[in-house]
Amino acid sequence: MSVRLRIAPSPTGLLHVGNARSAVFNWLYARHHGGTFIVRVDDTDTVRSEEKYVAQMMEAMRWLGLEWDEGIGVGGPHGTYRQSDRFDRYREVANRLIEEGTAYRCFCTPDELDSRRQAAQAAGRPPGYDGTCRTLTAAEADGRVAAGESFSVRLAIPRPGVTEFFDLVRDDMRFDHDVIDDFVILRSDATPTYHLASTVDDVDYEITHVARGEDLLSSTPRHILLTQAMGAEPVTYAHLPLLFGPDGKKLSKRHGDTSMDAYMKAGYLPEAMFNYMSLLGWSYDPEVTIYTPEQAIEKFDLADVSKNPGIFDVKKLEWMSGEYMRELATDDFTARSLAIIEAERSLSDEERRQYIALAPLIQERVKVLPEVLEMSDWLFRDEVVFDEKSWDKVMKPEAAAVIDDALVRLEGLADWTTESIEAAMRQMLDDLELNPRKGFQPLRVAATGSMISPPLFESLEVLGQSTTLERLRRARAQFE
Ligand code: GLU
């Protein structure tokens, strides 16, 4: 049988990096086995779920390159793939389990449950449901329903009992039913709990493997018991290690952004993001950190996922994004970066040509795409904006003489090429007995406004002789 995996985010916020990592692993496993990858949404919480989050999550998944075969937006044989459209189906299952005696109606009120929980805690007993309504006969329960009492539905956990399963990541798992209370599957307002909706979906959609965060490990014996009550075969589980920050603490905002959206907007390359996410709890090869999705698909196995936490380190991600940036074909980089620039300002043909000439040098120096804005801004301005810090650092009184000297030499250059500019400027260093920092930085700040810019001589060539001279003169005038 072919494998079927799913990701089931709750659209109550943006796609979290933890969910995105789960998505990557599910996708890799499905692709490795030539199976089916499904995206559904767990929107039983109709108050907190929002359509805009569904859209943003799907956009983030597509951005990562995770196309799916069934589910939201692409359809399939199982309806809308939204839990909010399936409440009748969950109620039907709950009713069937009541009829079959594997679930029962519970009439205990919230106040009663509360005081019994407190008493249990005070006496050192487990605080879970004590089974009060489990012994009601069907006739008794029917009578109370007819009398207008509201009720929830609970799963009758087999007692005594043990649920055991083999987890692809965590190996043999064993849960004594003593630690599992008769949990609610349908609330008194007839809405399903996560346990019921998720399990019914997994059964109905014929899911074969569930790979999800380890935080859900304690839910798994409940889902297995529910699956068995439904008369279905439990899936194979893989509980993925949680994500931690570089300081060894659970991943949170203080480690950096935790939504995929933030990285998308910050201009990380999706290829780098995908590669980085795949390393959070899995390793392609101890010696190889950069690989294509195809290579990862070839090698991926849930059984190779580590039990140890995945460390999410924005610094490593930045490094990886820079590596990918340099690997892009120049045309590709140029097209992607021009799109970002032209979203901010319109360029003349000449300006576009200038940018294209410098793009390969800019490509060497950026980690995320929006950095190209700052790297190229100087090129498109009628008047350079001098960065205050750069000016104060570089434009000491003696820099005026350097600019004067450079002006004479550059004015006299017959051909305006990187090589001729460089030769003239190096000659100037020799003649004035200056080091490159003292000699070149004033020219850089004069021409581009900042100490951080693409290499100087290439930049001056692209700027053109007359603009360069004009900029040097204007900078020189600021000294008076
Ligand atoms: N909606 C759940 C979540 O986002 C899905 C958990 C599961 O995969 O079963 O955590």
Short mmCIF file of C-alpha atoms and ligand atoms in Angstrom, two decimals:
data_model
loop_
_atom_site.label_atom_id
_atom_site.label_comp_id
_atom_site.label_asym_id
_atom_site.label_seq_id
_atom_site.Cartn_x
_atom_site.Cartn_y
_atom_site.Cartn_z
CA MET A 1 0.00 0.00 0.00
CA SER A 2 1.27 3.43 -0.83
CA VAL A 3 2.00 5.79 2.06
CA ARG A 4 -0.27 8.71 2.88
CA LEU A 5 0.94 11.49 5.15
CA ARG A 6 -0.59 14.72 6.22
CA ILE A 7 0.10 17.98 7.88
CA ALA A 8 -2.77 19.45 9.86
CA PRO A 9 -2.03 22.96 11.04
CA SER A 10 -4.55 24.92 13.05
CA PRO A 11 -5.19 28.26 11.33
CA THR A 12 -5.11 30.28 14.51
CA GLY A 13 -1.89 32.07 13.60
CA LEU A 14 0.93 32.11 11.08
CA LEU A 15 2.72 28.88 10.16
CA HIS A 16 5.15 28.20 13.01
CA VAL A 17 8.64 26.99 12.14
CA GLY A 18 7.88 23.81 14.14
CA ASN A 19 4.89 23.05 11.93
CA ALA A 20 6.90 23.91 8.85
CA ARG A 21 9.61 21.47 9.93
CA SER A 22 6.93 18.78 10.43
CA ALA A 23 5.62 19.60 6.97
CA VAL A 24 9.09 19.22 5.46
CA PHE A 25 9.59 15.79 7.09
CA ASN A 26 6.12 14.55 6.09
CA TRP A 27 6.66 15.77 2.55
CA LEU A 28 10.12 14.18 2.31
CA TYR A 29 8.83 10.84 3.54
CA ALA A 30 5.84 10.89 1.19
CA ARG A 31 8.05 11.81 -1.77
CA HIS A 32 10.69 9.23 -0.87
CA HIS A 33 8.04 6.51 -1.03
CA GLY A 34 6.19 7.95 -3.99
CA GLY A 35 3.18 8.38 -1.72
CA THR A 36 0.63 11.10 -1.09
CA PHE A 37 1.13 14.28 0.89
CA ILE A 38 -2.04 15.88 2.20
CA VAL A 39 -2.68 19.29 3.69
CA ARG A 40 -5.79 19.69 5.79
CA VAL A 41 -6.62 22.31 8.38
CA ASP A 42 -7.53 21.55 11.95
CA ASP A 43 -10.05 24.33 12.43
CA THR A 44 -12.32 22.84 15.09
CA ASP A 45 -11.64 25.99 17.08
CA THR A 46 -14.01 28.06 14.98
CA VAL A 47 -13.58 31.12 17.19
CA ARG A 48 -9.81 31.42 16.86
CA SER A 49 -9.45 30.02 13.33
CA GLU A 50 -9.26 32.58 10.56
CA GLU A 51 -9.39 32.27 6.81
CA LYS A 52 -6.48 34.66 6.37
CA TYR A 53 -4.26 32.25 8.30
CA VAL A 54 -5.28 29.37 6.06
CA ALA A 55 -4.19 31.47 3.07
CA GLN A 56 -0.94 32.57 4.71
CA MET A 57 -0.04 29.04 5.78
CA MET A 58 -0.62 27.69 2.30
CA GLU A 59 1.47 30.50 0.82
CA ALA A 60 4.31 29.71 3.23
CA MET A 61 4.14 26.00 2.35
CA ARG A 62 4.23 26.74 -1.36
CA TRP A 63 7.08 29.17 -0.84
CA LEU A 64 9.05 26.38 0.84
CA GLY A 65 8.46 24.25 -2.23
CA LEU A 66 6.11 21.80 -0.51
CA GLU A 67 3.46 21.11 -3.09
CA TRP A 68 0.74 18.71 -1.94
CA ASP A 69 -1.36 16.11 -3.70
CA GLU A 70 -4.63 16.41 -1.81
CA GLY A 71 -6.20 18.93 0.46
CA ILE A 72 -6.67 22.66 0.80
CA GLY A 73 -6.78 24.39 -2.54
CA VAL A 74 -6.09 21.24 -4.57
CA GLY A 75 -9.06 19.09 -3.56
CA GLY A 76 -9.22 15.31 -3.55
CA PRO A 77 -11.70 12.56 -2.77
CA HIS A 78 -12.34 13.66 0.82
CA GLY A 79 -14.27 16.89 0.56
CA THR A 80 -12.90 20.23 1.67
CA TYR A 81 -10.20 18.91 4.01
CA ARG A 82 -11.45 21.29 6.66
CA GLN A 83 -12.64 20.02 10.01
CA SER A 84 -15.19 22.83 10.31
CA ASP A 85 -17.07 21.21 7.41
CA ARG A 86 -17.11 17.80 9.06
CA PHE A 87 -18.81 18.29 12.41
CA ASP A 88 -21.69 16.02 11.35
CA ARG A 89 -19.23 13.27 10.55
CA TYR A 90 -17.58 13.57 14.00
CA ARG A 91 -21.00 13.48 15.71
CA GLU A 92 -21.94 10.41 13.69
CA VAL A 93 -18.79 8.63 14.88
CA ALA A 94 -19.41 9.68 18.50
CA ASN A 95 -22.98 8.37 18.30
CA ARG A 96 -21.85 5.12 16.81
CA LEU A 97 -19.31 4.61 19.59
CA ILE A 98 -22.04 5.31 22.17
CA GLU A 99 -24.24 2.69 20.54
CA GLU A 100 -21.40 0.20 20.50
CA GLY A 101 -20.53 0.92 24.11
CA THR A 102 -16.98 2.18 23.55
CA ALA A 103 -18.05 5.72 24.43
CA TYR A 104 -20.62 7.04 26.86
CA ARG A 105 -22.60 10.15 27.72
CA CYS A 106 -21.41 12.11 30.73
CA PHE A 107 -23.77 14.43 32.58
CA CYS A 108 -21.34 15.74 35.17
CA THR A 109 -21.44 19.53 35.31
CA PRO A 110 -18.29 21.65 35.10
CA ASP A 111 -18.69 22.54 38.79
CA GLU A 112 -18.93 18.90 39.80
CA LEU A 113 -15.91 18.01 37.71
CA ASP A 114 -13.98 20.86 39.23
CA SER A 115 -14.63 20.01 42.85
CA ARG A 116 -13.90 16.32 42.26
CA ARG A 117 -10.65 17.23 40.53
CA GLN A 118 -9.61 19.35 43.48
CA ALA A 119 -10.53 16.64 45.95
CA ALA A 120 -8.53 14.08 43.95
CA GLN A 121 -5.51 16.35 43.84
CA ALA A 122 -5.74 17.00 47.57
CA ALA A 123 -5.86 13.25 48.20
CA GLY A 124 -2.94 12.62 45.86
CA ARG A 125 -5.07 10.75 43.30
CA PRO A 126 -4.84 11.38 39.52
CA PRO A 127 -6.94 14.45 38.63
CA GLY A 128 -8.55 12.93 35.49
CA TYR A 129 -12.19 12.03 35.12
CA ASP A 130 -13.28 9.50 37.76
CA GLY A 131 -15.75 7.55 35.62
CA THR A 132 -18.95 8.57 37.45
CA CYS A 133 -21.18 8.32 34.36
CA ARG A 134 -19.49 5.29 32.86
CA THR A 135 -21.82 2.90 34.68
CA LEU A 136 -25.07 4.57 33.57
CA THR A 137 -27.25 2.24 31.51
CA ALA A 138 -28.37 3.36 28.07
CA ALA A 139 -31.92 3.73 29.42
CA GLU A 140 -30.74 5.94 32.30
CA ALA A 141 -28.73 8.12 29.95
CA ASP A 142 -31.64 8.37 27.49
CA GLY A 143 -33.90 9.43 30.35
CA ARG A 144 -31.54 12.22 31.41
CA VAL A 145 -31.22 13.43 27.83
CA ALA A 146 -35.03 13.44 27.52
CA ALA A 147 -35.20 15.46 30.75
CA GLY A 148 -33.07 18.12 29.05
CA GLU A 149 -29.74 17.51 30.80
CA SER A 150 -26.75 18.45 28.71
CA PHE A 151 -23.98 15.94 28.24
CA SER A 152 -20.57 15.43 26.74
CA VAL A 153 -19.31 12.18 25.25
CA ARG A 154 -16.31 10.35 26.69
CA LEU A 155 -14.30 7.44 25.40
CA ALA A 156 -14.49 4.40 27.70
CA ILE A 157 -10.84 3.47 28.08
CA PRO A 158 -10.43 -0.32 28.51
CA ARG A 159 -9.44 -0.92 32.15
CA PRO A 160 -7.14 -2.41 33.17
CA GLY A 161 -5.07 -2.07 30.03
CA VAL A 162 -1.94 -0.92 28.30
CA THR A 163 -1.41 0.70 24.90
CA GLU A 164 1.87 -0.08 23.21
CA PHE A 165 3.18 1.09 19.88
CA PHE A 166 6.38 1.38 17.96
CA ASP A 167 7.37 4.95 17.23
CA LEU A 168 9.69 5.40 14.24
CA VAL A 169 11.73 7.97 16.16
CA ARG A 170 11.31 7.00 19.79
CA ASP A 171 11.08 3.21 19.37
CA ASP A 172 8.92 1.20 21.82
CA MET A 173 6.31 3.25 23.63
CA ARG A 174 4.10 1.98 26.41
CA PHE A 175 1.26 3.77 28.18
CA ASP A 176 -0.59 2.19 31.09
CA HIS A 177 -4.27 3.07 30.95
CA ASP A 178 -4.03 4.17 34.58
CA VAL A 179 -2.62 7.43 33.24
CA ILE A 180 -5.32 7.91 30.61
CA ASP A 181 -8.71 9.10 31.83
CA ASP A 182 -11.99 8.69 29.95
CA PHE A 183 -11.42 11.86 27.94
CA VAL A 184 -14.07 13.93 26.21
CA ILE A 185 -14.48 13.38 22.47
CA LEU A 186 -17.62 15.49 21.95
CA ARG A 187 -18.26 18.55 24.10
CA SER A 188 -21.64 19.40 25.61
CA ASP A 189 -22.19 21.90 22.77
CA ALA A 190 -21.74 18.97 20.34
CA THR A 191 -18.41 20.22 19.01
CA PRO A 192 -15.65 17.65 18.60
CA THR A 193 -12.40 17.81 20.55
CA TYR A 194 -9.06 17.77 18.74
CA HIS A 195 -8.68 14.08 19.65
CA LEU A 196 -11.89 13.05 17.92
CA ALA A 197 -11.61 15.27 14.85
CA SER A 198 -7.96 14.47 14.25
CA THR A 199 -8.44 10.72 14.65
CA VAL A 200 -11.56 10.54 12.48
CA ASP A 201 -9.76 12.50 9.77
CA ASP A 202 -6.72 10.26 9.93
CA VAL A 203 -8.95 7.19 9.60
CA ASP A 204 -11.20 8.62 6.87
CA TYR A 205 -8.31 10.00 4.82
CA GLU A 206 -6.55 6.64 5.10
CA ILE A 207 -3.44 8.17 6.59
CA THR A 208 -0.65 5.62 7.03
CA HIS A 209 1.97 7.67 8.92
CA VAL A 210 1.61 10.54 11.36
CA ALA A 211 4.82 12.49 11.91
CA ARG A 212 4.23 15.33 14.34
CA GLY A 213 5.83 17.16 17.22
CA GLU A 214 6.79 15.30 20.35
CA ASP A 215 4.52 17.61 22.37
CA LEU A 216 1.65 15.45 21.09
CA LEU A 217 3.15 12.17 22.26
CA SER A 218 0.77 11.88 25.23
CA SER A 219 -2.20 12.29 22.87
CA THR A 220 -1.13 9.33 20.78
CA PRO A 221 -2.37 6.48 23.01
CA ARG A 222 -5.74 8.26 23.08
CA HIS A 223 -5.76 8.42 19.30
CA ILE A 224 -4.81 4.77 19.04
CA LEU A 225 -7.63 3.78 21.42
CA LEU A 226 -10.10 5.91 19.45
CA THR A 227 -8.92 4.40 16.19
CA GLN A 228 -9.41 0.92 17.59
CA ALA A 229 -12.87 1.88 18.88
CA MET A 230 -13.68 2.93 15.32
CA GLY A 231 -12.60 -0.52 14.18
CA ALA A 232 -9.70 0.82 12.15
CA GLU A 233 -6.00 0.01 11.98
CA PRO A 234 -3.78 2.52 13.83
CA VAL A 235 -1.29 4.48 11.75
CA THR A 236 2.47 4.38 12.23
CA TYR A 237 3.66 7.26 14.40
CA ALA A 238 6.86 9.28 14.40
CA HIS A 239 7.21 11.92 17.10
CA LEU A 240 9.61 14.58 15.99
CA PRO A 241 11.96 16.21 18.49
CA LEU A 242 11.01 19.70 19.59
CA LEU A 243 12.88 22.76 18.39
CA PHE A 244 15.17 24.61 20.76
CA GLY A 245 17.13 27.83 20.49
CA PRO A 246 20.96 27.84 20.47
CA ASP A 247 20.83 28.43 24.25
CA GLY A 248 19.17 25.04 24.75
CA LYS A 249 15.81 26.54 25.73
CA LYS A 250 12.54 25.79 24.00
CA LEU A 251 12.23 27.83 20.80
CA SER A 252 10.46 31.11 21.39
CA LYS A 253 10.32 34.65 20.08
CA ARG A 254 13.46 35.62 21.94
CA HIS A 255 15.47 33.36 19.61
CA GLY A 256 14.19 35.23 16.57
CA ASP A 257 11.07 35.03 14.49
CA THR A 258 9.10 31.82 14.86
CA SER A 259 6.75 32.20 11.90
CA MET A 260 7.62 31.09 8.39
CA ASP A 261 6.01 34.28 7.19
CA ALA A 262 8.69 36.41 8.85
CA TYR A 263 11.48 34.59 6.98
CA MET A 264 9.57 34.80 3.74
CA LYS A 265 9.14 38.55 4.17
CA ALA A 266 12.75 39.04 5.28
CA GLY A 267 13.84 37.72 1.90
CA TYR A 268 15.51 34.45 2.82
CA LEU A 269 15.88 32.20 -0.17
CA PRO A 270 13.22 29.49 0.04
CA GLU A 271 15.74 26.90 -1.17
CA ALA A 272 17.96 27.75 1.79
CA MET A 273 15.03 27.74 4.17
CA PHE A 274 13.97 24.29 2.98
CA ASN A 275 17.50 22.95 3.33
CA TYR A 276 17.85 24.44 6.79
CA MET A 277 14.47 23.16 8.01
CA SER A 278 15.33 19.64 6.85
CA LEU A 279 18.35 19.69 9.15
CA LEU A 280 16.30 20.30 12.29
CA GLY A 281 16.40 16.81 13.73
CA TRP A 282 17.71 15.00 10.69
CA SER A 283 21.03 14.86 8.95
CA TYR A 284 21.69 14.15 5.32
CA ASP A 285 25.27 13.21 5.94
CA PRO A 286 27.53 14.32 8.79
CA GLU A 287 29.85 15.91 6.21
CA VAL A 288 27.29 17.52 3.93
CA THR A 289 24.98 20.34 4.97
CA ILE A 290 23.95 21.68 1.59
CA TYR A 291 21.95 19.50 -0.76
CA THR A 292 19.00 19.67 -3.09
CA PRO A 293 15.46 18.61 -2.24
CA GLU A 294 15.93 15.70 -4.67
CA GLN A 295 18.97 14.50 -2.74
CA ALA A 296 17.07 14.81 0.53
CA ILE A 297 14.12 12.88 -0.88
CA GLU A 298 16.44 10.13 -1.98
CA LYS A 299 17.90 9.69 1.49
CA PHE A 300 15.15 10.67 3.88
CA ASP A 301 13.72 8.21 6.37
CA LEU A 302 11.66 9.03 9.45
CA ALA A 303 13.55 6.25 11.21
CA ASP A 304 16.73 8.35 10.92
CA VAL A 305 15.24 11.34 12.73
CA SER A 306 17.06 12.12 15.95
CA LYS A 307 15.52 11.94 19.41
CA ASN A 308 17.50 15.02 20.39
CA PRO A 309 16.02 18.49 20.03
CA GLY A 310 16.56 20.30 16.75
CA ILE A 311 18.45 23.54 17.28
CA PHE A 312 17.01 26.47 15.36
CA ASP A 313 19.78 29.02 14.97
CA VAL A 314 19.05 32.10 12.88
CA LYS A 315 22.78 32.72 12.44
CA LYS A 316 23.20 29.33 10.72
CA LEU A 317 20.18 30.02 8.60
CA GLU A 318 21.68 33.36 7.52
CA TRP A 319 24.92 31.67 6.66
CA MET A 320 23.07 29.07 4.62
CA SER A 321 21.04 31.70 2.84
CA GLY A 322 24.28 33.46 1.87
CA GLU A 323 25.69 30.19 0.53
CA TYR A 324 22.59 29.66 -1.58
CA MET A 325 22.68 33.25 -2.74
CA ARG A 326 26.16 32.78 -4.17
CA GLU A 327 25.12 29.52 -5.80
CA LEU A 328 22.31 31.12 -7.77
CA ALA A 329 22.93 31.56 -11.47
CA THR A 330 23.75 35.22 -12.04
CA ASP A 331 20.70 35.74 -14.23
CA ASP A 332 18.50 34.22 -11.58
CA PHE A 333 19.97 36.40 -8.85
CA THR A 334 19.67 39.45 -11.06
CA ALA A 335 16.04 38.75 -11.85
CA ARG A 336 15.09 38.11 -8.23
CA SER A 337 16.93 41.15 -6.91
CA LEU A 338 15.67 43.45 -9.68
CA ALA A 339 12.13 42.42 -8.79
CA ILE A 340 12.73 43.62 -5.23
CA ILE A 341 14.33 46.87 -6.35
CA GLU A 342 11.69 47.61 -8.95
CA ALA A 343 8.98 47.05 -6.37
CA GLU A 344 10.46 50.06 -4.53
CA ARG A 345 11.37 52.39 -7.38
CA SER A 346 11.10 52.45 -11.13
CA LEU A 347 14.38 52.20 -12.99
CA SER A 348 15.34 53.72 -16.30
CA ASP A 349 16.88 51.41 -18.90
CA GLU A 350 20.26 52.92 -18.09
CA GLU A 351 19.83 52.32 -14.35
CA ARG A 352 18.76 48.75 -15.00
CA ARG A 353 21.82 48.24 -17.15
CA GLN A 354 24.01 49.66 -14.38
CA TYR A 355 22.47 47.37 -11.80
CA ILE A 356 22.85 44.32 -14.03
CA ALA A 357 26.53 45.15 -14.46
CA LEU A 358 27.07 45.24 -10.70
CA ALA A 359 24.71 42.41 -9.76
CA PRO A 360 27.36 39.64 -9.70
CA LEU A 361 29.38 41.66 -7.17
CA ILE A 362 26.34 42.40 -5.05
CA GLN A 363 25.44 38.73 -5.17
CA GLU A 364 28.69 37.90 -3.38
CA ARG A 365 27.78 40.15 -0.49
CA VAL A 366 24.16 39.57 0.50
CA LYS A 367 22.54 36.89 2.65
CA VAL A 368 18.93 37.87 2.14
CA LEU A 369 17.50 39.50 -0.95
CA PRO A 370 16.31 42.82 0.51
CA GLU A 371 19.92 43.65 1.35
CA VAL A 372 20.27 44.47 -2.35
CA LEU A 373 18.19 47.60 -1.73
CA GLU A 374 20.81 49.13 0.51
CA MET A 375 23.62 47.76 -1.62
CA SER A 376 22.34 49.47 -4.74
CA ASP A 377 20.54 52.55 -3.46
CA TRP A 378 23.56 54.82 -4.11
CA LEU A 379 23.51 53.86 -7.75
CA PHE A 380 20.09 55.35 -8.41
CA ARG A 381 20.24 58.61 -6.50
CA ASP A 382 20.73 61.99 -8.11
CA GLU A 383 22.58 63.02 -5.00
CA VAL A 384 24.39 60.64 -2.71
CA VAL A 385 23.10 60.49 0.83
CA PHE A 386 26.13 60.37 3.10
CA ASP A 387 25.85 57.86 5.90
CA GLU A 388 26.80 59.88 8.98
CA LYS A 389 28.87 57.15 10.62
CA SER A 390 30.80 56.46 7.44
CA TRP A 391 31.43 60.15 6.85
CA ASP A 392 32.69 60.80 10.39
CA LYS A 393 34.96 57.80 10.29
CA VAL A 394 36.48 58.34 6.86
CA MET A 395 36.24 61.98 5.93
CA LYS A 396 38.98 63.33 8.20
CA PRO A 397 40.56 66.67 7.11
CA GLU A 398 43.35 64.89 5.22
CA ALA A 399 40.75 63.10 3.06
CA ALA A 400 40.10 66.38 1.23
CA ALA A 401 43.56 66.27 -0.33
CA VAL A 402 43.00 62.66 -1.39
CA ILE A 403 39.80 63.56 -3.16
CA ASP A 404 41.50 66.54 -4.85
CA ASP A 405 44.24 64.30 -6.10
CA ALA A 406 41.89 61.58 -7.26
CA LEU A 407 39.77 64.14 -9.11
CA VAL A 408 42.72 65.23 -11.22
CA ARG A 409 43.73 61.69 -12.06
CA LEU A 410 40.22 60.45 -12.82
CA GLU A 411 39.41 63.49 -14.92
CA GLY A 412 42.43 62.72 -17.05
CA LEU A 413 41.51 59.08 -17.69
CA ALA A 414 40.92 58.50 -21.37
CA ASP A 415 39.24 55.13 -21.03
CA TRP A 416 36.89 54.48 -18.14
CA THR A 417 37.25 50.86 -17.17
CA THR A 418 37.69 49.04 -13.88
CA GLU A 419 41.30 48.29 -14.85
CA SER A 420 42.25 51.84 -15.81
CA ILE A 421 40.54 53.29 -12.72
CA GLU A 422 42.27 50.79 -10.49
CA ALA A 423 45.70 51.45 -12.07
CA ALA A 424 45.29 55.21 -11.64
CA MET A 425 44.14 54.92 -8.06
CA ARG A 426 46.91 52.51 -7.08
CA GLN A 427 49.42 54.87 -8.60
CA MET A 428 47.91 57.59 -6.42
CA LEU A 429 48.44 55.45 -3.30
CA ASP A 430 52.08 55.01 -4.21
CA ASP A 431 52.61 58.66 -4.96
CA LEU A 432 50.92 59.88 -1.80
CA GLU A 433 52.30 57.03 0.28
CA LEU A 434 48.87 56.07 1.56
CA ASN A 435 47.47 52.72 2.56
CA PRO A 436 44.30 51.54 0.77
CA ARG A 437 42.12 52.41 3.74
CA LYS A 438 43.23 56.04 3.83
CA GLY A 439 43.29 56.34 0.06
CA PHE A 440 40.22 54.46 -1.12
CA GLN A 441 37.66 54.80 1.66
CA PRO A 442 37.14 58.56 1.08
CA LEU A 443 36.45 57.83 -2.59
CA ARG A 444 34.03 55.09 -1.67
CA VAL A 445 32.12 57.32 0.75
CA ALA A 446 32.15 60.18 -1.76
CA ALA A 447 30.80 58.01 -4.58
CA THR A 448 28.38 55.77 -2.71
CA GLY A 449 27.71 57.54 0.60
CA SER A 450 28.79 54.61 2.73
CA MET A 451 31.72 52.41 3.63
CA ILE A 452 29.68 49.35 2.77
CA SER A 453 29.18 48.93 -0.95
CA PRO A 454 30.26 46.69 -3.79
CA PRO A 455 33.96 46.83 -4.80
CA LEU A 456 35.12 50.37 -5.52
CA PHE A 457 36.60 50.33 -9.02
CA GLU A 458 33.78 48.30 -10.52
CA SER A 459 31.31 50.62 -8.84
CA LEU A 460 32.99 53.69 -10.30
CA GLU A 461 33.07 52.16 -13.74
CA VAL A 462 29.35 51.46 -13.62
CA LEU A 463 28.63 54.91 -12.27
CA GLY A 464 30.40 56.44 -15.25
CA GLN A 465 33.10 59.07 -15.42
CA SER A 466 31.01 62.23 -15.26
CA THR A 467 28.78 61.04 -12.38
CA THR A 468 31.82 59.87 -10.46
CA LEU A 469 33.56 63.22 -10.87
CA GLU A 470 30.40 65.08 -9.94
CA ARG A 471 30.02 63.02 -6.78
CA LEU A 472 33.64 63.49 -5.75
CA ARG A 473 33.32 67.24 -6.26
CA ARG A 474 30.18 67.41 -4.21
CA ALA A 475 31.77 65.45 -1.37
CA ARG A 476 34.82 67.67 -1.58
CA ALA A 477 32.62 70.75 -1.24
CA GLN A 478 31.30 69.43 2.09
CA PHE A 479 34.74 69.96 3.62
CA GLU A 480 34.71 73.75 3.18
N1 GLU B 1 -3.55 20.89 14.62
C1 GLU B 1 -2.53 20.17 15.30
C2 GLU B 1 -1.30 21.07 15.44
O1 GLU B 1 -1.16 21.99 14.67
C3 GLU B 1 -2.19 18.93 14.51
C4 GLU B 1 -1.52 17.92 15.32
C5 GLU B 1 -1.42 16.61 14.55
O2 GLU B 1 -0.60 16.56 13.64
O3 GLU B 1 -2.14 15.70 14.88
O4 GLU B 1 -0.52 20.91 16.35
#
